Coordinates of C-alpha atoms in Angstrom, one line a residue:
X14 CA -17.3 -41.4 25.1
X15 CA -20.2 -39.5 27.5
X16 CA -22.4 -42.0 27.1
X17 CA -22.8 -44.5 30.0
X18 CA -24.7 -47.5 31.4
X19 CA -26.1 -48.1 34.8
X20 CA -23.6 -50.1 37.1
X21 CA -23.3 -53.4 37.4
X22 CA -25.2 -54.7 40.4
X23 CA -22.3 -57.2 41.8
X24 CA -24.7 -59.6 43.9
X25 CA -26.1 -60.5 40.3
X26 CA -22.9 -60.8 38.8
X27 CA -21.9 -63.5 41.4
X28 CA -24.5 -65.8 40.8
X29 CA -24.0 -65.5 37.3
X30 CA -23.9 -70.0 37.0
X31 CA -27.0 -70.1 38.6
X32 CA -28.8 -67.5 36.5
X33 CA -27.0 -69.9 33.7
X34 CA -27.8 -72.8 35.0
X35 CA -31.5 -71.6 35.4
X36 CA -31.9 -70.2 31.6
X37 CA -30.9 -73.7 30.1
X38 CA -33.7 -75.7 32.3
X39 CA -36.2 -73.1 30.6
X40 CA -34.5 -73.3 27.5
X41 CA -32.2 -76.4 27.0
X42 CA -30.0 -77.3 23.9
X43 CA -28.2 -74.6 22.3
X44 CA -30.3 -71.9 23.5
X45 CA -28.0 -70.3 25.9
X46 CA -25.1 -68.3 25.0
X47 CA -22.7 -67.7 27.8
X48 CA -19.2 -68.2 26.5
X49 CA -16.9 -65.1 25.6
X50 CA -16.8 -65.4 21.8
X51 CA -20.2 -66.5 21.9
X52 CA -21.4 -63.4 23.3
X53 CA -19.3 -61.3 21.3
X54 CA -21.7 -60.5 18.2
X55 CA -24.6 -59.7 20.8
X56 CA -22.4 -56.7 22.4
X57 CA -23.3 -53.9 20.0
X58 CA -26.8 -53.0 17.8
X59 CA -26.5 -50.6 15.2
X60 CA -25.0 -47.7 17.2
X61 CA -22.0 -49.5 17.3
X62 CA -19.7 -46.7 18.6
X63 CA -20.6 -48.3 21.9
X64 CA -20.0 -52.0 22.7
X65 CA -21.1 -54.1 26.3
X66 CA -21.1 -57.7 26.0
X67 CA -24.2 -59.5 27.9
X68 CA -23.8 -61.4 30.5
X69 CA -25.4 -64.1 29.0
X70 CA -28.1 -64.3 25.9
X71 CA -30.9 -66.6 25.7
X72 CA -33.0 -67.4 22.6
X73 CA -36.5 -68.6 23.2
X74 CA -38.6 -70.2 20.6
X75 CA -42.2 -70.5 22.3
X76 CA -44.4 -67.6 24.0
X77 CA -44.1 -69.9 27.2
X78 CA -40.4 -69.9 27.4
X79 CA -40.4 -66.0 27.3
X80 CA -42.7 -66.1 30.0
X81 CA -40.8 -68.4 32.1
X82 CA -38.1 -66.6 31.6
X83 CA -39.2 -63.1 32.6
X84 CA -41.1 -64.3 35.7
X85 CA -37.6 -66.1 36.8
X86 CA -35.6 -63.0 36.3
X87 CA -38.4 -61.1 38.1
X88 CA -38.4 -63.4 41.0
X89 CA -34.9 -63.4 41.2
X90 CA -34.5 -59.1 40.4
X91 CA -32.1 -59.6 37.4
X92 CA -32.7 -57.2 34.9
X93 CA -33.2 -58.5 30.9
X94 CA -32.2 -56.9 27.6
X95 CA -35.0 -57.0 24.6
X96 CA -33.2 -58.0 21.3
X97 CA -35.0 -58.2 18.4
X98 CA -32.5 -58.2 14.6
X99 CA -30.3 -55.6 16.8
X100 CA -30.3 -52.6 14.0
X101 CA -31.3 -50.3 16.5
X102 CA -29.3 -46.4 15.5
X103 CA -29.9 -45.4 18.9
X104 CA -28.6 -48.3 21.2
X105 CA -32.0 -49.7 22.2
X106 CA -30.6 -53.2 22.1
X107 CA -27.4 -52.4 23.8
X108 CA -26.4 -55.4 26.3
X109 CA -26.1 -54.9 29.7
X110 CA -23.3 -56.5 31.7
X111 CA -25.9 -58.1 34.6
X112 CA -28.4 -58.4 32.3
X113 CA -30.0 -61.8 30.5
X114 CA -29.8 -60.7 26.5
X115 CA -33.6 -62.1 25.3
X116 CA -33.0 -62.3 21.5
X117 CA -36.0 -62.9 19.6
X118 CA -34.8 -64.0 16.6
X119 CA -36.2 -67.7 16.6
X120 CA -40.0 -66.2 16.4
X121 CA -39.8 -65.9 12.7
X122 CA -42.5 -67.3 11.6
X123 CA -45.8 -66.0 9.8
X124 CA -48.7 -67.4 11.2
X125 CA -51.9 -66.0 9.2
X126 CA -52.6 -63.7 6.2
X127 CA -56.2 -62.6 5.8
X128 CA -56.6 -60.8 2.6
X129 CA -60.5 -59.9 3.1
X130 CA -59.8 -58.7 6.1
X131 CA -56.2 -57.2 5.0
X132 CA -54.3 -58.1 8.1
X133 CA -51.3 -60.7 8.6
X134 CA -50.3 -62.3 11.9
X135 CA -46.8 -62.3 12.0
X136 CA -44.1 -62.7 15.0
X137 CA -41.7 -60.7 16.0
X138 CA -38.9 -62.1 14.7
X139 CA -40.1 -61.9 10.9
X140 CA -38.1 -59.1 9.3
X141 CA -40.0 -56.0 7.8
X142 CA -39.7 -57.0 4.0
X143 CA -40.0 -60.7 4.7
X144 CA -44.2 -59.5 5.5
X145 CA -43.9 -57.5 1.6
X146 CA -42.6 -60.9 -0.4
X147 CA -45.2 -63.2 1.8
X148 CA -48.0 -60.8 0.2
X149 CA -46.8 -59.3 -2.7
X150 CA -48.2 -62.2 -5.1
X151 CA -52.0 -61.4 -4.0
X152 CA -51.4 -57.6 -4.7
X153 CA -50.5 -56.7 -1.0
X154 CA -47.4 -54.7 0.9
X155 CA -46.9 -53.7 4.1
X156 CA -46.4 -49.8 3.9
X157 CA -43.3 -48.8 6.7
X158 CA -40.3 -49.5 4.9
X159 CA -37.2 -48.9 6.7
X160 CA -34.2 -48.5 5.1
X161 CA -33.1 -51.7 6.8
X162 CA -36.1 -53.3 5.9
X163 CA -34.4 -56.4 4.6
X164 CA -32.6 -57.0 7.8
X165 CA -35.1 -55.6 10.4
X166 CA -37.3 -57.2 12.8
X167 CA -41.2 -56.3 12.8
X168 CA -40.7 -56.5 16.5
X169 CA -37.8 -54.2 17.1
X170 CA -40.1 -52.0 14.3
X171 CA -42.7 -51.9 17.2
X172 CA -40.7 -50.8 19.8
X173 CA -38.5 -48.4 17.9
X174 CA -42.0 -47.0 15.8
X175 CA -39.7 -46.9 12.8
X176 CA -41.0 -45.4 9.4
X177 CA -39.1 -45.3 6.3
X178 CA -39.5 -43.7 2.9
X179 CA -43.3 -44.2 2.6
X180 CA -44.4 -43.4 6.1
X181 CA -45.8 -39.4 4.4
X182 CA -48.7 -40.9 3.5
X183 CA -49.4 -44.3 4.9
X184 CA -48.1 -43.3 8.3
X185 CA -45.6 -45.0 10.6
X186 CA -45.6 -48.7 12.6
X187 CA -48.3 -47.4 15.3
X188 CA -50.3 -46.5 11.8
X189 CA -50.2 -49.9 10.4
X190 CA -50.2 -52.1 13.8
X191 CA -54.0 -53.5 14.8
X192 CA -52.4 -55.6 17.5
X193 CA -49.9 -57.4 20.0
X194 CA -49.2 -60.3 22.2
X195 CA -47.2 -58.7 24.9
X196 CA -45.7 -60.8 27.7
X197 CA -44.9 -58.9 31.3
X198 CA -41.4 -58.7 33.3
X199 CA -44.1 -61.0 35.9
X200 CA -44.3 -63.4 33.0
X201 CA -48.3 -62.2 32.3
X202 CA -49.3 -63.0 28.9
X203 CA -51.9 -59.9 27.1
X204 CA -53.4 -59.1 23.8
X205 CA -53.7 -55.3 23.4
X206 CA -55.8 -54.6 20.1
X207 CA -56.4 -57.7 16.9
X208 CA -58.0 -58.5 14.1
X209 CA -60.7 -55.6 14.6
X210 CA -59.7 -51.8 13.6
X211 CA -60.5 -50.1 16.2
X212 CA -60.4 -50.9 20.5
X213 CA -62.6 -49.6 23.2
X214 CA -61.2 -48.0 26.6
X215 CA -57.3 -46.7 26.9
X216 CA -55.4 -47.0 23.6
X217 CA -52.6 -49.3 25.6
X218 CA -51.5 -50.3 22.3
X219 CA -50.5 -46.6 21.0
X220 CA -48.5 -46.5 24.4
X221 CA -46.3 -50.3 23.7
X222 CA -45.9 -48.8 20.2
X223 CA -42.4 -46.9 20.3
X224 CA -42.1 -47.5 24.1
X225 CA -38.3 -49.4 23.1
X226 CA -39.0 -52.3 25.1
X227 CA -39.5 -51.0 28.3
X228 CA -43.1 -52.3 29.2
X229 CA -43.0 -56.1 27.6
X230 CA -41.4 -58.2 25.6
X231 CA -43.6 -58.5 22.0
X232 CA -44.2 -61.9 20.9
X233 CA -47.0 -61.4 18.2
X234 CA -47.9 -58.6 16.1
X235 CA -50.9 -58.0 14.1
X236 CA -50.2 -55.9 11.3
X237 CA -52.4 -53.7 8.2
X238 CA -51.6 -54.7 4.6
X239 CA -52.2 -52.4 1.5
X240 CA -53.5 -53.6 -1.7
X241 CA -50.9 -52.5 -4.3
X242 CA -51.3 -49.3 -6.0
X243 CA -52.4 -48.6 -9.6
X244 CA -49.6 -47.0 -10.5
X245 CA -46.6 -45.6 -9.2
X246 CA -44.4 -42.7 -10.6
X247 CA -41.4 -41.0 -9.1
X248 CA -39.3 -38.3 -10.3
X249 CA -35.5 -37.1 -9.4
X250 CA -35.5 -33.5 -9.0
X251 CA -31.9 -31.4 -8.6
X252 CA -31.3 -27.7 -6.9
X253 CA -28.3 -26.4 -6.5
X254 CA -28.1 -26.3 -2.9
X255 CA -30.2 -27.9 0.0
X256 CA -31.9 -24.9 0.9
X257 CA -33.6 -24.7 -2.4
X258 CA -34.7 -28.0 -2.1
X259 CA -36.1 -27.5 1.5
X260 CA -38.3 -24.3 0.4
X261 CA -39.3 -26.8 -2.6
X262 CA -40.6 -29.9 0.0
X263 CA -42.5 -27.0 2.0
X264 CA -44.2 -25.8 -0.5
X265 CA -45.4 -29.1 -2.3
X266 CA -46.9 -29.9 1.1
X267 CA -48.5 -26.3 1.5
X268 CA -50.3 -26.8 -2.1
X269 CA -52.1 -30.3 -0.6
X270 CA -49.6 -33.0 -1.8
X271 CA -49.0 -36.0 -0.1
X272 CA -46.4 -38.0 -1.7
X273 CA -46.1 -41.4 -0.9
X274 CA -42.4 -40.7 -0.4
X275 CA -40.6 -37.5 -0.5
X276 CA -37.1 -37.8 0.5
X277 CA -33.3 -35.7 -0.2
X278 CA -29.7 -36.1 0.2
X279 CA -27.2 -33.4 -0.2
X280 CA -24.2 -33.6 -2.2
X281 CA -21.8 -35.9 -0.1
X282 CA -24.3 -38.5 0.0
X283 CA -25.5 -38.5 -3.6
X284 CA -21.9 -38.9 -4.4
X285 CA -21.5 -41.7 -2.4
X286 CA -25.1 -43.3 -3.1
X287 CA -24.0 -43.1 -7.3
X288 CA -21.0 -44.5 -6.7
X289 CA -22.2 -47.5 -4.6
X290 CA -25.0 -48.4 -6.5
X291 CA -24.7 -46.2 -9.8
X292 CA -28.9 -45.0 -10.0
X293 CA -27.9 -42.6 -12.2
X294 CA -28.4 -39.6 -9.8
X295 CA -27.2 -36.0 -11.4
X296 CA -23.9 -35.4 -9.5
X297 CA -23.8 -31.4 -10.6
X298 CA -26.1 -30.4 -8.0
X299 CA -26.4 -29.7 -4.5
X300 CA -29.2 -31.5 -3.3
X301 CA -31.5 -34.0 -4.7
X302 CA -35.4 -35.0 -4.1
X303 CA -36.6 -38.3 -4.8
X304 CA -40.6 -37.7 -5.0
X305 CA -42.6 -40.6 -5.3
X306 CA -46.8 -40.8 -6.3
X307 CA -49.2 -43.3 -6.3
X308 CA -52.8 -44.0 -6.9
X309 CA -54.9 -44.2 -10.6
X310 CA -52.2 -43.6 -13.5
X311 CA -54.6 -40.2 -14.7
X312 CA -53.8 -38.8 -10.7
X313 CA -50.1 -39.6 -10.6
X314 CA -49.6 -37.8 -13.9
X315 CA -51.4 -35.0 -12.8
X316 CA -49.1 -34.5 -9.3
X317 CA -46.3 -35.5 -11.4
X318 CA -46.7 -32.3 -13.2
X319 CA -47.7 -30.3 -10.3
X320 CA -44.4 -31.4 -8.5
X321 CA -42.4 -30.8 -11.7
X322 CA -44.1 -27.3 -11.8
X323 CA -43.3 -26.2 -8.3
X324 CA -39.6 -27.3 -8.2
X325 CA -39.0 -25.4 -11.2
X326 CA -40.6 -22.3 -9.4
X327 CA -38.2 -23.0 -7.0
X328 CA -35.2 -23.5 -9.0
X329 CA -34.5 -26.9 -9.8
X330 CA -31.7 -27.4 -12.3
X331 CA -32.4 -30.8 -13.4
X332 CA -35.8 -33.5 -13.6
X333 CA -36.4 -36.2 -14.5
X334 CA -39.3 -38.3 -14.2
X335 CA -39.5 -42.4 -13.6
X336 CA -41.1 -43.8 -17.4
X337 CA -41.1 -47.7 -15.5
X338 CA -41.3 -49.5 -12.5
X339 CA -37.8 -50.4 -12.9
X340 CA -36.9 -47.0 -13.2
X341 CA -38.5 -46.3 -10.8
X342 CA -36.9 -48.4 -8.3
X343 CA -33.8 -47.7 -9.3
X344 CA -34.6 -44.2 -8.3
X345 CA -35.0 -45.4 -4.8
X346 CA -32.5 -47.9 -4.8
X347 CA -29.4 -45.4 -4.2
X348 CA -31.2 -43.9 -1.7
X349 CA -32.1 -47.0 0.4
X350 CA -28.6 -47.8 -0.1
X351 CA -27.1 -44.5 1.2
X352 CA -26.0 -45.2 4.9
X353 CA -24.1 -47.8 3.3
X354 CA -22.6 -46.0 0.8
X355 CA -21.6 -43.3 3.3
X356 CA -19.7 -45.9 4.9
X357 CA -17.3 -46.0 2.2
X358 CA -16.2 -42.5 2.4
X359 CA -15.5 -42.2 5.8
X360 CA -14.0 -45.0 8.4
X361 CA -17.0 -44.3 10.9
X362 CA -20.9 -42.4 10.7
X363 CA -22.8 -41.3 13.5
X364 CA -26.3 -41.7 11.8
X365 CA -28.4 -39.1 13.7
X366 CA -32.4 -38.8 13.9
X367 CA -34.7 -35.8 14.5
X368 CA -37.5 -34.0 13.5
X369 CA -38.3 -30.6 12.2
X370 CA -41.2 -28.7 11.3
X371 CA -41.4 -28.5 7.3
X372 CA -40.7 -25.0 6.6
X373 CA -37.6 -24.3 9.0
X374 CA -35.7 -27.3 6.6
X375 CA -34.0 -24.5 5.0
X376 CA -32.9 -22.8 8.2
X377 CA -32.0 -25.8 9.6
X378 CA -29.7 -27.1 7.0
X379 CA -27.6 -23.9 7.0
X380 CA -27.5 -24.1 10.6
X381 CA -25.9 -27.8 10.2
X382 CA -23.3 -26.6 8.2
X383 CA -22.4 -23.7 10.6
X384 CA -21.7 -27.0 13.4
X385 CA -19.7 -29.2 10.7
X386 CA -17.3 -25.9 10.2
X387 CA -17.4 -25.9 14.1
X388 CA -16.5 -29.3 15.1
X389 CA -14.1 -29.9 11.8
X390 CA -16.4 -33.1 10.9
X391 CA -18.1 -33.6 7.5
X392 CA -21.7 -34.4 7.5
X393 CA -24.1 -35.8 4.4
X394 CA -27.4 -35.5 5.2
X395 CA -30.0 -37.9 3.9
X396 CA -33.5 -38.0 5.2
X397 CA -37.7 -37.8 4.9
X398 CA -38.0 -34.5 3.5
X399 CA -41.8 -34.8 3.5
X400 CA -42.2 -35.1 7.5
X401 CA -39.3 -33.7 8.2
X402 CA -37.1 -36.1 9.5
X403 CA -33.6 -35.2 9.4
X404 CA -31.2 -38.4 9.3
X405 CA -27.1 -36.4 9.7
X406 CA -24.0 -38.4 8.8
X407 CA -21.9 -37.0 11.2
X408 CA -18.7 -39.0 9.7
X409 CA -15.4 -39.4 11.9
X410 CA -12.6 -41.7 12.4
X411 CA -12.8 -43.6 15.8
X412 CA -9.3 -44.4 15.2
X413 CA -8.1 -40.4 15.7
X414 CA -8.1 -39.5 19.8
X415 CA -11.2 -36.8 20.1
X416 CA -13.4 -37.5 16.9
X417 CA -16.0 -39.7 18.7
X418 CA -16.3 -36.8 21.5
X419 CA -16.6 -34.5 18.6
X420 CA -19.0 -36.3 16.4
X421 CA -21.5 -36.8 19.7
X422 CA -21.1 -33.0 20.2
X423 CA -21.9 -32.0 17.0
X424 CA -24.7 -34.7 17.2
X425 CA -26.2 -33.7 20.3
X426 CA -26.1 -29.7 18.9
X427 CA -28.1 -31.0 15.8
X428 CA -30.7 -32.4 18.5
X429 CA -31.6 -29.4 19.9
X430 CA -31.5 -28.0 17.4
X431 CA -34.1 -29.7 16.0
X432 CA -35.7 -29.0 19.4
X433 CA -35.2 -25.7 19.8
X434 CA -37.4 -24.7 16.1
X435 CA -40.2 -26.9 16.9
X436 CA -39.2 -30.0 16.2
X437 CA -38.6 -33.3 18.3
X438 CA -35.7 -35.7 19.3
X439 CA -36.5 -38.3 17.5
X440 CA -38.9 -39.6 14.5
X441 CA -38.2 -43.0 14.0
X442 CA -35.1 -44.4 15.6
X443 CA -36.2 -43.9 19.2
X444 CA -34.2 -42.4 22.4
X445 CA -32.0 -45.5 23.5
X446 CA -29.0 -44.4 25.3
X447 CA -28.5 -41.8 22.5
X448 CA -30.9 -39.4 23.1
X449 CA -31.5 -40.5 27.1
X450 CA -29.7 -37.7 28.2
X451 CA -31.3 -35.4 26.1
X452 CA -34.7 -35.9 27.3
X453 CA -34.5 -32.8 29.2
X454 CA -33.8 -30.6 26.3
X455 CA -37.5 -31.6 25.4
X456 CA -39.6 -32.6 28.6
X457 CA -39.6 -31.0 31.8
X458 CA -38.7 -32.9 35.1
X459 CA -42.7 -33.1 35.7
X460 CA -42.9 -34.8 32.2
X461 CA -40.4 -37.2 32.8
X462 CA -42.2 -38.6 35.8
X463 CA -45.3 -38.9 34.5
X464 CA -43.5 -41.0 31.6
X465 CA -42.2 -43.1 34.1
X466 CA -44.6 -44.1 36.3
X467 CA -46.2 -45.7 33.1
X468 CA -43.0 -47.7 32.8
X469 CA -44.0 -48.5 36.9
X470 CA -47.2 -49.2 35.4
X471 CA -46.1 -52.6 33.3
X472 CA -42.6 -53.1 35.0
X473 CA -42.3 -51.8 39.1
X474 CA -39.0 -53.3 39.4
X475 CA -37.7 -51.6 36.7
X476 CA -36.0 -54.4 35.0
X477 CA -36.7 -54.8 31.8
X478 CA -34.3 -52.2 29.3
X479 CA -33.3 -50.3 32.3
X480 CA -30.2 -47.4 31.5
X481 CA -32.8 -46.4 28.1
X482 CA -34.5 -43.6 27.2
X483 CA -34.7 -42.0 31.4
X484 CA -31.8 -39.7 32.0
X485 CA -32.4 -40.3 35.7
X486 CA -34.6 -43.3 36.5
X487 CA -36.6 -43.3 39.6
X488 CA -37.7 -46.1 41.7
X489 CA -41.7 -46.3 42.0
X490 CA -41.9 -45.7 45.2
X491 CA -40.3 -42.2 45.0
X492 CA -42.7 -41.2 42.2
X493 CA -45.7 -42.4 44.8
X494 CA -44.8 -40.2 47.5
X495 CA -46.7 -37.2 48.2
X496 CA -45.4 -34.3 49.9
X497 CA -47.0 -33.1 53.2
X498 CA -46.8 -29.3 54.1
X499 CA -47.9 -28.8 57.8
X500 CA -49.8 -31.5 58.4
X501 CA -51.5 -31.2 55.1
X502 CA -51.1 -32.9 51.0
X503 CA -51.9 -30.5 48.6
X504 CA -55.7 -30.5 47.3
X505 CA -57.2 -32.1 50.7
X506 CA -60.3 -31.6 49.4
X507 CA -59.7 -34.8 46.9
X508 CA -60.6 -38.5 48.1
X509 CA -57.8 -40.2 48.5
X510 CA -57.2 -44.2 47.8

């Protein structure tokens, strides 16, 4: 394993009672956790290839005990954990051994839903669907829809950005967020953004979006709902090999389509999806789009047959079109169920995340092969076609000496891979510890600093989520410092403060 986690700072680890001791004055009855099996189901998130129990968890239930608790540790320099439902892929909520665990998970409550306004005020506890069912009887959703939307928290879908199958057209969390209540490592209590759709002055709230919990810990979010579409149509479209399919998701886009969902697996993982859930996916082809439309009935048809039209130009074997709702979920049922179905042909996945510009999908699936012939490790590949964002099953067998080495190999080609055409390390998932020491692949040293001295920004001690998304973190003062060359800082000519 290459991946590793800042060491241990002893002097906290010795006054581990008192830090104890202090947590249950703040939070009393059962909301400390420091006992070994108590703390073993908080050492992993959803990258659980790697495992660090906490040294201890605390679960708040009140905005004031969250910030009591952070301006304790930030009196006393001990470093805290965010923890939202813990299904981060890419070990954002991965415990650290002298850290205090803060798990959100008590904050579940919904607090407003304003239909004319077509908002809901929800905390950060509340998972992802949970917002869908509290709406859906008025006509409303809420559009990001992870694939683990039922067990996902809308917090840990702030900090990650996380998209899902719908996120082509109605955009990802920082699309469909108007606000948060965001509470400092110094235990300050803000409101960035609310009811209203737009803010004045620095968009602070685009930067807490996806920032991973490294600024704040979220303790309300106020979120966009949708009124329910007219009509909704999806249709299953087969080629016989990835490629074709990749050519076909470029050129939908090209001609001015925006599906609200666009999304393909490759054979392996249609296998597995059909078998798990039985959708009745073709299982003769190589590769298989799942298109989805929405709007007036007359405009669906229409792109229905404009979809249909260009797949066949580009060799589809096999359509077939959604004729009910229930269909139609059923459709999207084996694909929401994939990673789980992959998980019953192979002992262990590595589910990876990138993103790639459109038109080199075709390139870029070959190029994956090539590496699974490489490192001897099968991959099924299910992702967003229609943004690009590639989500690899690397699969391996933790259990055979040298296949987790391999599978973060072949993992960490794909990355820049997806770098190195255009693309980005991440779409939806977030760097974690995954990606942290891939930054570099992506930003320059320069880059990095400037990214950093934002974290300085919100947190100077750098102690909330350290070890995450920084390959090399610097202390704030080091990124302050201004280098003198013979009696003189560069640009004297500017005031200095």
């Amino acid at each position: 394993m290459s991946i590793t986690m800042p060491t241990p700072d002893e002097a906290t680890l010795a006054k581990r009672e008192y830090i104890v001791a202090a947590m249950r004055e703040i939070v009393p009855g059962e909301g400390v956790i420091d006992d070994p099996d108590g703390l073993r189901p908080w050492e992993s998130d959803g990258l659980t290839a790697y495992r660090q129990p906490p040294m201890l968890v605390v679960l708040p239930e009140t905005v004031e005990q969250v910030s009591t608790i952070l301006r304790w540790c930030h009196a006393e320099g001990v470093r805290v954990v965010p923890r939202g439902s813990g299904t981060s892929l890419s070990g954002g909520a991965l415990p650290l051994a002298d850290a205090v665990l803060l798990g959100m998970g008590k904050f579940k409550r919904i607090l407003d839903i304003d239909y004319a306004d077509r908002m809901a005020v929800v905390q950060p506890g509340v998972t992802n669907l949970a917002i869908t069912q509290a709406v859906e009887e008025a006509g409303f959703y809420y559009a990001p829809d992870p694939s683990s939307q039922i067990a996902c928290s809308i917090g840990g879908n702030v900090a990650e950005n996380s998209g899902g199958v719908h996120c082509l057209k109605y955009g990802l969390t920082t699309n469909n967020v108007l606000g948060v209540e965001l509470v400092l490592m110094d235990g300050e209590v803000l409101r960035l953004g609310g009811r209203h759709l737009d803010s004045s002055g620095l968009d602070l709230l685009g930067v807490v979006v996806g920032s991973e919990g490294l600024l704040g810990v979220v303790t309300e979010v106020t979120v966009r709902i949708l009124p329910k579409p007219e009509t909704a149509r999806a249709v299953l479209v087969g080629f016989a090999d990835p490629e074709a399919a990749g050519a076909c998701v470029a050129q939908v886009i090209a001609d001015g389509i925006i599906p609200a969902g666009m999304e393909m697996m490759d054979k392996p993982a249609i296998h597995a999806a059909e078998a798990f859930v039985h959708a009745g996916y073709p299982l003769d082809v190589g590769a298989l789009l799942i298109v989805e439309v929405d709007g007036p009935a007359a405009e669906c048809d229409h792109l229905i047959e404009e979809i249909a039209r260009i797949a066949q130009a580009n060799g589809a074997v096999t359509t077939r079109v959604s004729q009910d709702d229930a269909e139609r979920m059923t459709f999207w049922a084996g694909r929401k169920a994939a990673f789980p179905a992959v998980g019953r042909i192979s002992p262990d996945y590595y589910c990876m995340d990138g993103t790639i510009p459109r038109r080199r999908l075709p390139e870029v699936l070959r190029r994956m092969e090539e590496l699974s012939q490489k490192y001897g490790l099968g991959v099924a590949n299910v992702f967003h076609a229609g943004d690009g964002n590639l989500h690899p099953l690397i699969l391996y067998d933790a259990n055979v000496p040298g296949e987790l080495d391999r599978a973060e190999d072949f993992g960490n080609d794909i990355l820049r891979l997806c770098v190195a055409v255009g693309g980005v390390l991440t779409g939806e998932h977030g760097v974690g510890i995954e990606k942290r020491d891939l930054m570099p692949e992506m930003f320059s040293e320069d880059d990095l600093k400037q990214q950093q001295r934002v974290k300085c920004a919100f947190d100077p001690g750098l102690l909330l989520n350290p070890g995450k998304v920084f390959p090399t973190l610097h202390r704030c003062a080091e990124l302050g410092r201004m280098h003198v060359h013979h009696g003189e800082v560069r640009f004297p000519e500017l005031e200095r403060f």
